[in-house]
Amino acid sequence: MRADARKNRDHLLAVAGTALTEQGIDVSMRDIARRADVGLATLLRHFPTREALLEALLRTNFDELTARAGELAETSSPPEDALVSWVRDCVAWTTEYRGVTVLMAAAIADIDSALHASCVTLRAAGARLLTRAQAAGTARSDLDGDDLFALVAMLAWLGDQPALAPRADHLFDVIANAILTGTGSADTETR
Amino acid sequence: MRADARKNRDHLLAVAGTALTEQGIDVSMRDIARRADVGLATLLRHFPTREALLEALLRTNFDELTARAGELAETSSPPEDALVSWVRDCVAWTTEYRGVTVLMAAAIADIDSALHASCVTLRAAGARLLTRAQAAGTARSDLDGDDLFALVAMLAWLGDQPALAPRADHLFDVIANAILTGTGSADTETR
DNA sequence: ACCTGAACACCGTTCAAGT
DNA sequence: ACCTGAACACCGTTCAAGT
């Protein structure tokens, strides 16, 4: 990449970051280009879709969350605490980018989305923590990585809705509790 | 209202109904007008916003759900069964109108939304069933009408996301179970 | 190589002009 | 009273033309 292009790209990412956190995930691409004093077509040449822009912007966050899952899996703390703590981190992170949850929910099933790989990695990281807690007998045995991803998405979505957000913390506890309720009540309920 | 206007209105509602179920809640108002062979401005004069159109269209559904809550509160079936059954009905209904959940979540806090009153009524209906189950000691005591509304919204939203929908039924059971887990585990968890 | 203005097909809002 | 075309300010996509 040419030096001027690289500089342009970095500048676009910086501007996009503030625009997205301020206005939410739905800011118009035109707006971002305007803020960066750049033609719309230039922005789109660097990042052909909103997903591509987000992928570049959120890569760090995704990597951090994945790394954190790895650390938590190594520690000696109880597996169920590690799991809940990680889920909490995931949900908390999304509040920074209002509306990102819907894009992630779409990306996990869309091979062509620029966010697809990151979402799949995230799901796998969660699945490992979940399996570990299940092996210890402290998480419901009838959940898998897809379920956990969906539960995280639901909680993140909740925080995105201004009218429902006040209940987000409380319902986080309720659902975390449900995940950890153990296999006993799960068995009686699924059959 | 003049007879021709009434006829126009009914026709618009019929067309909008099929358009919304087919394409989801985000169909363009222009599209609906086109389908109805009517100017866009005419559609907007009858229904100035998307919410207004939905309010007219979904009034019947809202009324049915509210009425059903009333019936369930009267029956001799266990209060917890009534509650879960009603929540299931609510969630199932929203699958017919893809995307309606986000609008409802916004409307419950927006006095000016045409959907506000219907959402408030729905929340109250759910709260009554919840209170009844709590009085019987079969639902978590630390939930209120807002929590229940949010939980229903989360489950409805889940069904709206194609990638997550396959888990919707299973997670419905998980969350229904969490609502009914009783006050015991709730107490240990909230303090 | 990289950038950009402009044309395009869309959207919802608004209103003056028609019947 | 009720309807409507048209102008408006937006959006993301696409591409020929510039440096």
Short mmCIF file of C-alpha atoms (C1' of nucleotides) in Angstrom, two decimals:
data_model
loop_
_atom_site.label_atom_id
_atom_site.label_comp_id
_atom_site.label_asym_id
_atom_site.label_seq_id
_atom_site.Cartn_x
_atom_site.Cartn_y
_atom_site.Cartn_z
CA MET A 1 0.00 0.00 0.00
CA ARG A 2 1.25 3.45 -0.88
CA ALA A 3 2.20 5.74 1.99
CA ASP A 4 -0.50 8.30 1.26
CA ALA A 5 -3.12 5.58 1.01
CA ARG A 6 -2.07 4.12 4.33
CA LYS A 7 -2.29 7.55 5.94
CA ASN A 8 -5.70 8.05 4.40
CA ARG A 9 -6.83 4.69 5.70
CA ASP A 10 -5.65 5.35 9.23
CA HIS A 11 -7.33 8.73 9.24
CA LEU A 12 -10.58 7.18 8.02
CA LEU A 13 -10.46 4.57 10.76
CA ALA A 14 -9.91 7.18 13.44
CA VAL A 15 -12.77 9.34 12.20
CA ALA A 16 -15.05 6.34 11.74
CA GLY A 17 -14.32 5.25 15.29
CA THR A 18 -15.55 8.47 16.84
CA ALA A 19 -18.46 8.76 14.41
CA LEU A 20 -19.63 5.22 15.17
CA THR A 21 -19.39 5.55 18.92
CA GLU A 22 -21.14 8.91 18.85
CA GLN A 23 -23.94 8.16 16.41
CA GLY A 24 -24.24 4.41 16.58
CA ILE A 25 -23.63 1.81 13.93
CA ASP A 26 -26.06 3.37 11.47
CA VAL A 27 -24.17 6.56 10.68
CA SER A 28 -24.24 7.10 6.97
CA MET A 29 -21.02 6.28 5.16
CA ARG A 30 -21.34 9.68 3.53
CA ASP A 31 -21.21 11.31 6.94
CA ILE A 32 -18.03 9.49 7.85
CA ALA A 33 -16.45 10.52 4.56
CA ARG A 34 -17.52 14.12 5.11
CA ARG A 35 -16.09 14.16 8.62
CA ALA A 36 -12.83 12.85 7.24
CA ASP A 37 -12.77 15.48 4.48
CA VAL A 38 -12.64 12.81 1.87
CA GLY A 39 -14.81 11.79 -1.04
CA LEU A 40 -17.41 9.12 -0.32
CA ALA A 41 -15.94 6.97 -3.07
CA THR A 42 -12.57 7.04 -1.35
CA LEU A 43 -14.02 5.72 1.87
CA LEU A 44 -15.80 2.98 -0.03
CA ARG A 45 -12.66 2.01 -1.88
CA HIS A 46 -10.91 1.39 1.41
CA PHE A 47 -13.91 -0.24 3.04
CA PRO A 48 -16.42 -1.44 0.47
CA THR A 49 -19.08 -2.19 3.09
CA ARG A 50 -20.00 -1.12 6.57
CA GLU A 51 -18.98 -4.58 7.76
CA ALA A 52 -15.52 -4.19 6.27
CA LEU A 53 -15.10 -0.91 8.10
CA LEU A 54 -16.24 -2.44 11.35
CA GLU A 55 -14.02 -5.44 10.91
CA ALA A 56 -10.96 -3.21 10.70
CA LEU A 57 -12.19 -1.08 13.56
CA LEU A 58 -13.21 -3.87 15.91
CA ARG A 59 -10.43 -6.34 15.18
CA THR A 60 -8.60 -5.22 18.32
CA ASN A 61 -11.67 -5.68 20.47
CA PHE A 62 -12.39 -9.11 19.05
CA ASP A 63 -8.82 -10.18 19.61
CA GLU A 64 -8.91 -8.95 23.19
CA LEU A 65 -12.09 -10.83 23.97
CA THR A 66 -10.72 -14.01 22.45
CA ALA A 67 -7.45 -13.63 24.34
CA ARG A 68 -9.34 -13.00 27.55
CA ALA A 69 -11.27 -16.23 27.07
CA GLY A 70 -7.95 -18.00 26.73
CA GLU A 71 -6.63 -16.50 29.95
CA LEU A 72 -9.80 -17.31 31.82
CA ALA A 73 -9.60 -20.90 30.67
CA GLU A 74 -6.13 -21.15 32.21
CA THR A 75 -6.80 -19.61 35.58
CA SER A 76 -7.62 -21.59 38.63
CA SER A 77 -10.82 -19.69 39.28
CA PRO A 78 -14.02 -21.75 39.12
CA PRO A 79 -15.04 -22.44 35.50
CA GLU A 80 -18.52 -21.02 36.05
CA ASP A 81 -17.06 -17.74 37.30
CA ALA A 82 -14.79 -17.58 34.27
CA LEU A 83 -17.72 -18.18 31.95
CA VAL A 84 -19.97 -15.55 33.49
CA SER A 85 -17.15 -13.06 33.70
CA TRP A 86 -16.40 -13.49 30.01
CA VAL A 87 -20.03 -13.18 28.99
CA ARG A 88 -20.20 -10.00 31.02
CA ASP A 89 -17.18 -8.61 29.17
CA CYS A 90 -18.71 -9.43 25.80
CA VAL A 91 -21.97 -7.74 26.62
CA ALA A 92 -20.26 -4.73 28.16
CA TRP A 93 -18.08 -4.23 25.13
CA THR A 94 -20.99 -4.00 22.68
CA THR A 95 -22.49 -1.06 24.52
CA GLU A 96 -19.71 1.03 23.04
CA TYR A 97 -21.02 0.46 19.51
CA ARG A 98 -24.77 0.91 19.55
CA GLY A 99 -26.41 -1.46 17.08
CA VAL A 100 -23.44 -3.72 16.43
CA THR A 101 -25.30 -6.75 17.75
CA VAL A 102 -27.65 -6.99 14.79
CA LEU A 103 -24.70 -6.92 12.41
CA MET A 104 -22.91 -9.63 14.37
CA ALA A 105 -26.00 -11.81 14.46
CA ALA A 106 -26.22 -11.51 10.69
CA ALA A 107 -22.49 -12.01 10.19
CA ILE A 108 -22.26 -15.30 12.08
CA ALA A 109 -24.34 -16.99 9.38
CA ASP A 110 -23.03 -15.05 6.40
CA ILE A 111 -19.78 -16.45 5.07
CA ASP A 112 -19.33 -13.40 2.87
CA SER A 113 -19.55 -10.87 5.69
CA ALA A 114 -16.30 -9.22 6.64
CA LEU A 115 -17.25 -9.83 10.26
CA HIS A 116 -17.91 -13.53 9.82
CA ALA A 117 -14.52 -14.89 10.87
CA SER A 118 -14.35 -12.71 13.97
CA CYS A 119 -17.79 -13.82 15.08
CA VAL A 120 -17.00 -17.48 14.56
CA THR A 121 -13.81 -17.13 16.58
CA LEU A 122 -15.71 -15.41 19.35
CA ARG A 123 -18.30 -18.15 19.43
CA ALA A 124 -15.59 -20.80 19.65
CA ALA A 125 -13.91 -18.95 22.52
CA GLY A 126 -17.18 -18.88 24.42
CA ALA A 127 -17.89 -22.50 23.66
CA ARG A 128 -14.61 -23.52 25.28
CA LEU A 129 -15.46 -21.72 28.50
CA LEU A 130 -18.93 -23.23 28.41
CA THR A 131 -17.66 -26.77 27.90
CA ARG A 132 -15.27 -26.32 30.77
CA ALA A 133 -18.04 -25.26 33.12
CA GLN A 134 -20.22 -28.10 31.90
CA ALA A 135 -17.43 -30.58 32.58
CA ALA A 136 -17.30 -29.24 36.12
CA GLY A 137 -21.05 -29.77 36.33
CA THR A 138 -21.79 -26.11 36.99
CA ALA A 139 -23.42 -25.12 33.70
CA ARG A 140 -26.50 -26.50 31.99
CA SER A 141 -25.54 -29.47 29.90
CA ASP A 142 -28.05 -28.74 27.16
CA LEU A 143 -26.37 -25.56 25.93
CA ASP A 144 -23.78 -25.27 23.18
CA GLY A 145 -21.71 -22.52 21.59
CA ASP A 146 -24.59 -21.37 19.41
CA ASP A 147 -26.84 -21.04 22.43
CA LEU A 148 -24.24 -19.04 24.29
CA PHE A 149 -23.63 -16.77 21.31
CA ALA A 150 -27.37 -16.18 21.03
CA LEU A 151 -27.68 -15.42 24.74
CA VAL A 152 -24.84 -12.93 24.57
CA ALA A 153 -26.46 -11.35 21.52
CA MET A 154 -29.80 -11.07 23.30
CA LEU A 155 -28.23 -9.38 26.29
CA ALA A 156 -26.22 -7.06 24.09
CA TRP A 157 -29.33 -6.18 22.10
CA LEU A 158 -31.12 -5.42 25.33
CA GLY A 159 -28.50 -2.85 26.23
CA ASP A 160 -28.92 -1.29 22.79
CA GLN A 161 -32.60 -0.54 23.34
CA PRO A 162 -32.89 2.64 25.40
CA ALA A 163 -36.30 1.64 26.76
CA LEU A 164 -35.14 -1.77 27.93
CA ALA A 165 -31.56 -1.00 28.90
CA PRO A 166 -32.42 -0.12 32.53
CA ARG A 167 -33.27 -3.82 33.03
CA ALA A 168 -30.16 -5.09 31.32
CA ASP A 169 -28.09 -5.59 34.45
CA HIS A 170 -30.82 -7.33 36.33
CA LEU A 171 -31.71 -9.62 33.45
CA PHE A 172 -28.05 -10.36 32.97
CA ASP A 173 -28.09 -11.86 36.44
CA VAL A 174 -31.26 -13.78 35.73
CA ILE A 175 -29.88 -15.30 32.55
CA ALA A 176 -26.42 -15.93 33.97
CA ASN A 177 -28.18 -17.75 36.74
CA ALA A 178 -30.13 -19.76 34.18
CA ILE A 179 -26.95 -20.79 32.41
CA LEU A 180 -25.46 -21.96 35.69
CA THR A 181 -28.61 -23.48 37.10
CA GLY A 182 -26.94 -26.83 36.57
CA THR A 183 -27.96 -29.96 34.81
CA GLY A 184 -30.58 -31.06 37.29
CA SER A 185 -33.39 -28.69 36.49
CA ALA A 186 -32.33 -28.69 32.87
CA ASP A 187 -33.04 -32.38 32.64
CA THR A 188 -36.43 -32.16 34.22
CA GLU A 189 -37.32 -29.38 31.81
CA THR A 190 -36.15 -30.78 28.50
CA ARG A 191 -37.96 -34.08 28.76
CA MET B 1 -64.80 9.93 6.97
CA ARG B 2 -66.01 9.97 3.40
CA ALA B 3 -66.98 6.65 1.86
CA ASP B 4 -64.23 6.72 -0.76
CA ALA B 5 -61.65 7.57 1.86
CA ARG B 6 -62.77 4.68 4.05
CA LYS B 7 -62.54 2.33 1.10
CA ASN B 8 -59.09 3.65 0.30
CA ARG B 9 -58.03 3.18 3.89
CA ASP B 10 -59.26 -0.40 4.07
CA HIS B 11 -57.54 -1.22 0.83
CA LEU B 12 -54.29 0.27 2.08
CA LEU B 13 -54.47 -1.75 5.26
CA ALA B 14 -55.05 -4.97 3.34
CA VAL B 15 -52.14 -4.31 1.00
CA ALA B 16 -49.89 -3.19 3.84
CA GLY B 17 -50.68 -6.38 5.74
CA THR B 18 -49.44 -8.67 2.99
CA ALA B 19 -46.49 -6.41 2.18
CA LEU B 20 -45.36 -6.32 5.80
CA THR B 21 -45.66 -10.05 6.37
CA GLU B 22 -43.87 -10.79 3.11
CA GLN B 23 -41.04 -8.28 3.30
CA GLY B 24 -40.78 -7.56 6.99
CA ILE B 25 -41.38 -4.36 8.88
CA ASP B 26 -38.90 -2.38 6.82
CA VAL B 27 -40.74 -2.34 3.51
CA SER B 28 -40.63 1.14 2.10
CA MET B 29 -43.80 3.14 2.43
CA ARG B 30 -43.42 3.91 -1.27
CA ASP B 31 -43.59 0.21 -2.03
CA ILE B 32 -46.81 -0.21 -0.10
CA ALA B 33 -48.33 2.77 -1.91
CA ARG B 34 -47.22 1.37 -5.26
CA ARG B 35 -48.71 -2.03 -4.48
CA ALA B 36 -51.97 -0.34 -3.59
CA ASP B 37 -51.95 1.70 -6.80
CA VAL B 38 -52.06 4.88 -4.82
CA GLY B 39 -49.86 7.92 -4.50
CA LEU B 40 -47.31 7.83 -1.70
CA ALA B 41 -48.74 11.02 -0.30
CA THR B 42 -52.14 9.38 0.00
CA LEU B 43 -50.75 6.55 2.07
CA LEU B 44 -48.97 9.02 4.31
CA ARG B 45 -52.08 11.10 4.79
CA HIS B 46 -53.91 8.06 6.13
CA PHE B 47 -50.95 6.83 8.14
CA PRO B 48 -48.42 9.58 8.73
CA THR B 49 -45.80 7.19 10.13
CA ARG B 50 -44.92 3.54 9.93
CA GLU B 51 -45.99 3.22 13.55
CA ALA B 52 -49.42 4.61 12.78
CA LEU B 53 -49.85 2.07 10.01
CA LEU B 54 -48.77 -0.75 12.29
CA GLU B 55 -51.01 0.41 15.07
CA ALA B 56 -54.04 0.14 12.81
CA LEU B 57 -52.85 -3.17 11.43
CA LEU B 58 -51.90 -4.82 14.71
CA ARG B 59 -54.68 -3.49 16.90
CA THR B 60 -56.55 -6.78 16.52
CA ASN B 61 -53.50 -8.80 17.51
CA PHE B 62 -52.82 -6.64 20.53
CA ASP B 63 -56.41 -6.90 21.65
CA GLU B 64 -56.36 -10.66 21.27
CA LEU B 65 -53.22 -11.01 23.34
CA THR B 66 -54.60 -8.79 26.05
CA ALA B 67 -57.88 -10.67 26.07
CA ARG B 68 -56.05 -13.98 26.22
CA ALA B 69 -54.15 -12.78 29.27
CA GLY B 70 -57.48 -11.99 30.88
CA GLU B 71 -58.84 -15.47 30.16
CA LEU B 72 -55.70 -17.15 31.41
CA ALA B 73 -55.90 -15.19 34.64
CA GLU B 74 -59.39 -16.58 35.19
CA THR B 75 -58.77 -20.22 34.48
CA SER B 76 -58.02 -22.76 37.13
CA SER B 77 -54.79 -23.85 35.46
CA PRO B 78 -51.63 -23.26 37.49
CA PRO B 79 -50.55 -19.61 37.32
CA GLU B 80 -47.09 -20.51 36.12
CA ASP B 81 -48.52 -22.47 33.19
CA ALA B 82 -50.74 -19.54 32.30
CA LEU B 83 -47.77 -17.16 32.40
CA VAL B 84 -45.52 -19.29 30.22
CA SER B 85 -48.32 -20.04 27.81
CA TRP B 86 -49.02 -16.35 27.37
CA VAL B 87 -45.37 -15.46 26.88
CA ARG B 88 -45.20 -18.18 24.26
CA ASP B 89 -48.18 -16.66 22.45
CA CYS B 90 -46.61 -13.22 22.48
CA VAL B 91 -43.34 -14.45 21.07
CA ALA B 92 -45.04 -16.63 18.47
CA TRP B 93 -47.15 -13.76 17.24
CA THR B 94 -44.22 -11.47 16.53
CA THR B 95 -42.71 -13.98 14.12
CA GLU B 96 -45.44 -12.97 11.70
CA TYR B 97 -44.09 -9.44 11.46
CA ARG B 98 -40.33 -9.62 11.09
CA GLY B 99 -38.69 -6.68 12.83
CA VAL B 100 -41.67 -5.48 14.83
CA THR B 101 -39.85 -6.08 18.11
CA VAL B 102 -37.47 -3.18 17.69
CA LEU B 103 -40.39 -0.84 17.03
CA MET B 104 -42.22 -2.09 20.08
CA ALA B 105 -39.17 -1.71 22.27
CA ALA B 106 -38.88 1.87 21.11
CA ALA B 107 -42.61 2.53 21.42
CA ILE B 108 -42.92 1.45 25.06
CA ALA B 109 -40.82 4.44 26.10
CA ASP B 110 -42.03 6.91 23.48
CA ILE B 111 -45.28 8.59 24.49
CA ASP B 112 -45.65 10.01 21.02
CA SER B 113 -45.44 6.69 19.22
CA ALA B 114 -48.70 5.42 17.79
CA LEU B 115 -47.82 2.03 19.23
CA HIS B 116 -47.20 3.30 22.76
CA ALA B 117 -50.61 2.64 24.26
CA SER B 118 -50.82 -0.88 22.87
CA CYS B 119 -47.40 -1.75 24.25
CA VAL B 120 -48.23 -0.38 27.68
CA THR B 121 -51.44 -2.39 27.75
CA LEU B 122 -49.58 -5.51 26.76
CA ARG B 123 -47.02 -4.98 29.49
CA ALA B 124 -49.76 -4.55 32.07
CA ALA B 125 -51.46 -7.75 30.91
CA GLY B 126 -48.23 -9.66 31.31
CA ALA B 127 -47.54 -8.09 34.68
CA ARG B 128 -50.86 -9.39 36.01
CA LEU B 129 -50.04 -12.95 35.02
CA LEU B 130 -46.59 -12.57 36.51
CA THR B 131 -47.87 -11.22 39.80
CA ARG B 132 -50.31 -14.10 40.01
CA ALA B 133 -47.56 -16.66 39.54
CA GLN B 134 -45.39 -14.85 42.06
CA ALA B 135 -48.21 -14.90 44.59
CA ALA B 136 -48.38 -18.65 44.09
CA GLY B 137 -44.66 -18.79 44.72
CA THR B 138 -43.88 -20.28 41.32
CA ALA B 139 -42.18 -17.33 39.62
CA ARG B 140 -39.10 -15.38 40.61
CA SER B 141 -40.06 -12.66 43.01
CA ASP B 142 -37.49 -10.19 41.71
CA LEU B 143 -39.12 -9.69 38.30
CA ASP B 144 -41.66 -7.06 37.35
CA GLY B 145 -43.68 -6.12 34.28
CA ASP B 146 -40.76 -4.29 32.70
CA ASP B 147 -38.56 -7.32 33.09
CA LEU B 148 -41.16 -9.58 31.56
CA PHE B 149 -41.69 -7.20 28.65
CA ALA B 150 -37.95 -7.12 28.06
CA LEU B 151 -37.68 -10.90 28.19
CA VAL B 152 -40.50 -11.28 25.69
CA ALA B 153 -38.81 -8.70 23.47
CA MET B 154 -35.50 -10.54 23.66
CA LEU B 155 -37.09 -13.83 22.68
CA ALA B 156 -39.04 -12.19 19.88
CA TRP B 157 -35.90 -10.50 18.62
CA LEU B 158 -34.13 -13.85 18.65
CA GLY B 159 -36.75 -15.28 16.33
CA ASP B 160 -36.25 -12.30 14.02
CA GLN B 161 -32.57 -13.06 13.46
CA PRO B 162 -32.27 -15.80 10.85
CA ALA B 163 -28.90 -16.92 12.18
CA LEU B 164 -30.12 -17.25 15.77
CA ALA B 165 -33.69 -18.36 15.17
CA PRO B 166 -32.87 -22.08 15.19
CA ARG B 167 -32.08 -21.72 18.89
CA ALA B 168 -35.18 -19.72 19.70
CA ASP B 169 -37.32 -22.64 20.87
CA HIS B 170 -34.63 -24.10 23.05
CA LEU B 171 -33.72 -20.78 24.62
CA PHE B 172 -37.38 -20.09 25.19
CA ASP B 173 -37.41 -23.14 27.44
CA VAL B 174 -34.25 -22.02 29.19
CA ILE B 175 -35.62 -18.57 29.90
CA ALA B 176 -39.09 -19.77 30.79
CA ASN B 177 -37.39 -22.06 33.24
CA ALA B 178 -35.42 -19.12 34.63
CA ILE B 179 -38.60 -17.12 35.17
CA LEU B 180 -40.15 -20.01 37.04
CA THR B 181 -37.03 -21.07 38.90
CA GLY B 182 -38.73 -19.73 41.97
CA THR B 183 -37.66 -17.31 44.62
CA GLY B 184 -35.13 -19.56 46.29
CA SER B 185 -32.26 -19.37 43.84
CA ALA B 186 -33.23 -15.81 43.04
CA ASP B 187 -32.55 -14.76 46.60
CA THR B 188 -29.17 -16.41 46.78
CA GLU B 189 -28.21 -14.75 43.54
CA THR B 190 -29.32 -11.17 44.09
CA ARG B 191 -27.53 -10.71 47.38
"C1'" DA C 1 -1.85 3.44 -7.78
"C1'" DC C 2 -4.88 6.18 -5.78
"C1'" DC C 3 -8.57 9.63 -5.62
"C1'" DT C 4 -13.02 11.92 -6.85
"C1'" DG C 5 -17.22 14.15 -8.81
"C1'" DA C 6 -21.25 12.90 -10.84
"C1'" DA C 7 -25.01 10.01 -12.32
"C1'" DC C 8 -28.10 6.58 -10.58
"C1'" DA C 9 -31.95 4.44 -8.19
"C1'" DC C 10 -33.62 4.50 -3.96
"C1'" DC C 11 -35.80 6.55 0.64
"C1'" DG C 12 -39.36 9.59 3.69
"C1'" DT C 13 -41.10 14.56 4.08
"C1'" DT C 14 -43.59 18.35 2.53
"C1'" DC C 15 -46.74 21.14 -0.08
"C1'" DA C 16 -48.97 23.54 -3.84
"C1'" DA C 17 -52.29 22.28 -7.17
"C1'" DG C 18 -56.00 19.47 -8.71
"C1'" DT C 19 -60.91 17.05 -8.33
"C1'" DA D 1 -62.84 16.61 1.74
"C1'" DC D 2 -59.77 13.94 -0.37
"C1'" DC D 3 -56.06 12.90 -3.62
"C1'" DT D 4 -51.55 13.49 -6.09
"C1'" DG D 5 -47.31 14.79 -8.68
"C1'" DA D 6 -43.27 17.03 -7.91
"C1'" DA D 7 -39.51 19.12 -5.42
"C1'" DC D 8 -36.49 18.23 -1.63
"C1'" DA D 9 -32.70 16.40 1.08
"C1'" DC D 10 -31.08 12.24 2.10
"C1'" DC D 11 -28.94 7.26 1.28
"C1'" DG D 12 -25.38 3.53 -0.87
"C1'" DT D 13 -23.59 1.92 -5.57
"C1'" DT D 14 -21.03 2.48 -9.58
"C1'" DC D 15 -17.82 4.29 -12.87
"C1'" DA D 16 -15.49 7.31 -16.08
"C1'" DA D 17 -12.16 10.78 -15.63
"C1'" DG D 18 -8.46 12.95 -13.23
"C1'" DT D 19 -3.60 13.08 -10.73
#
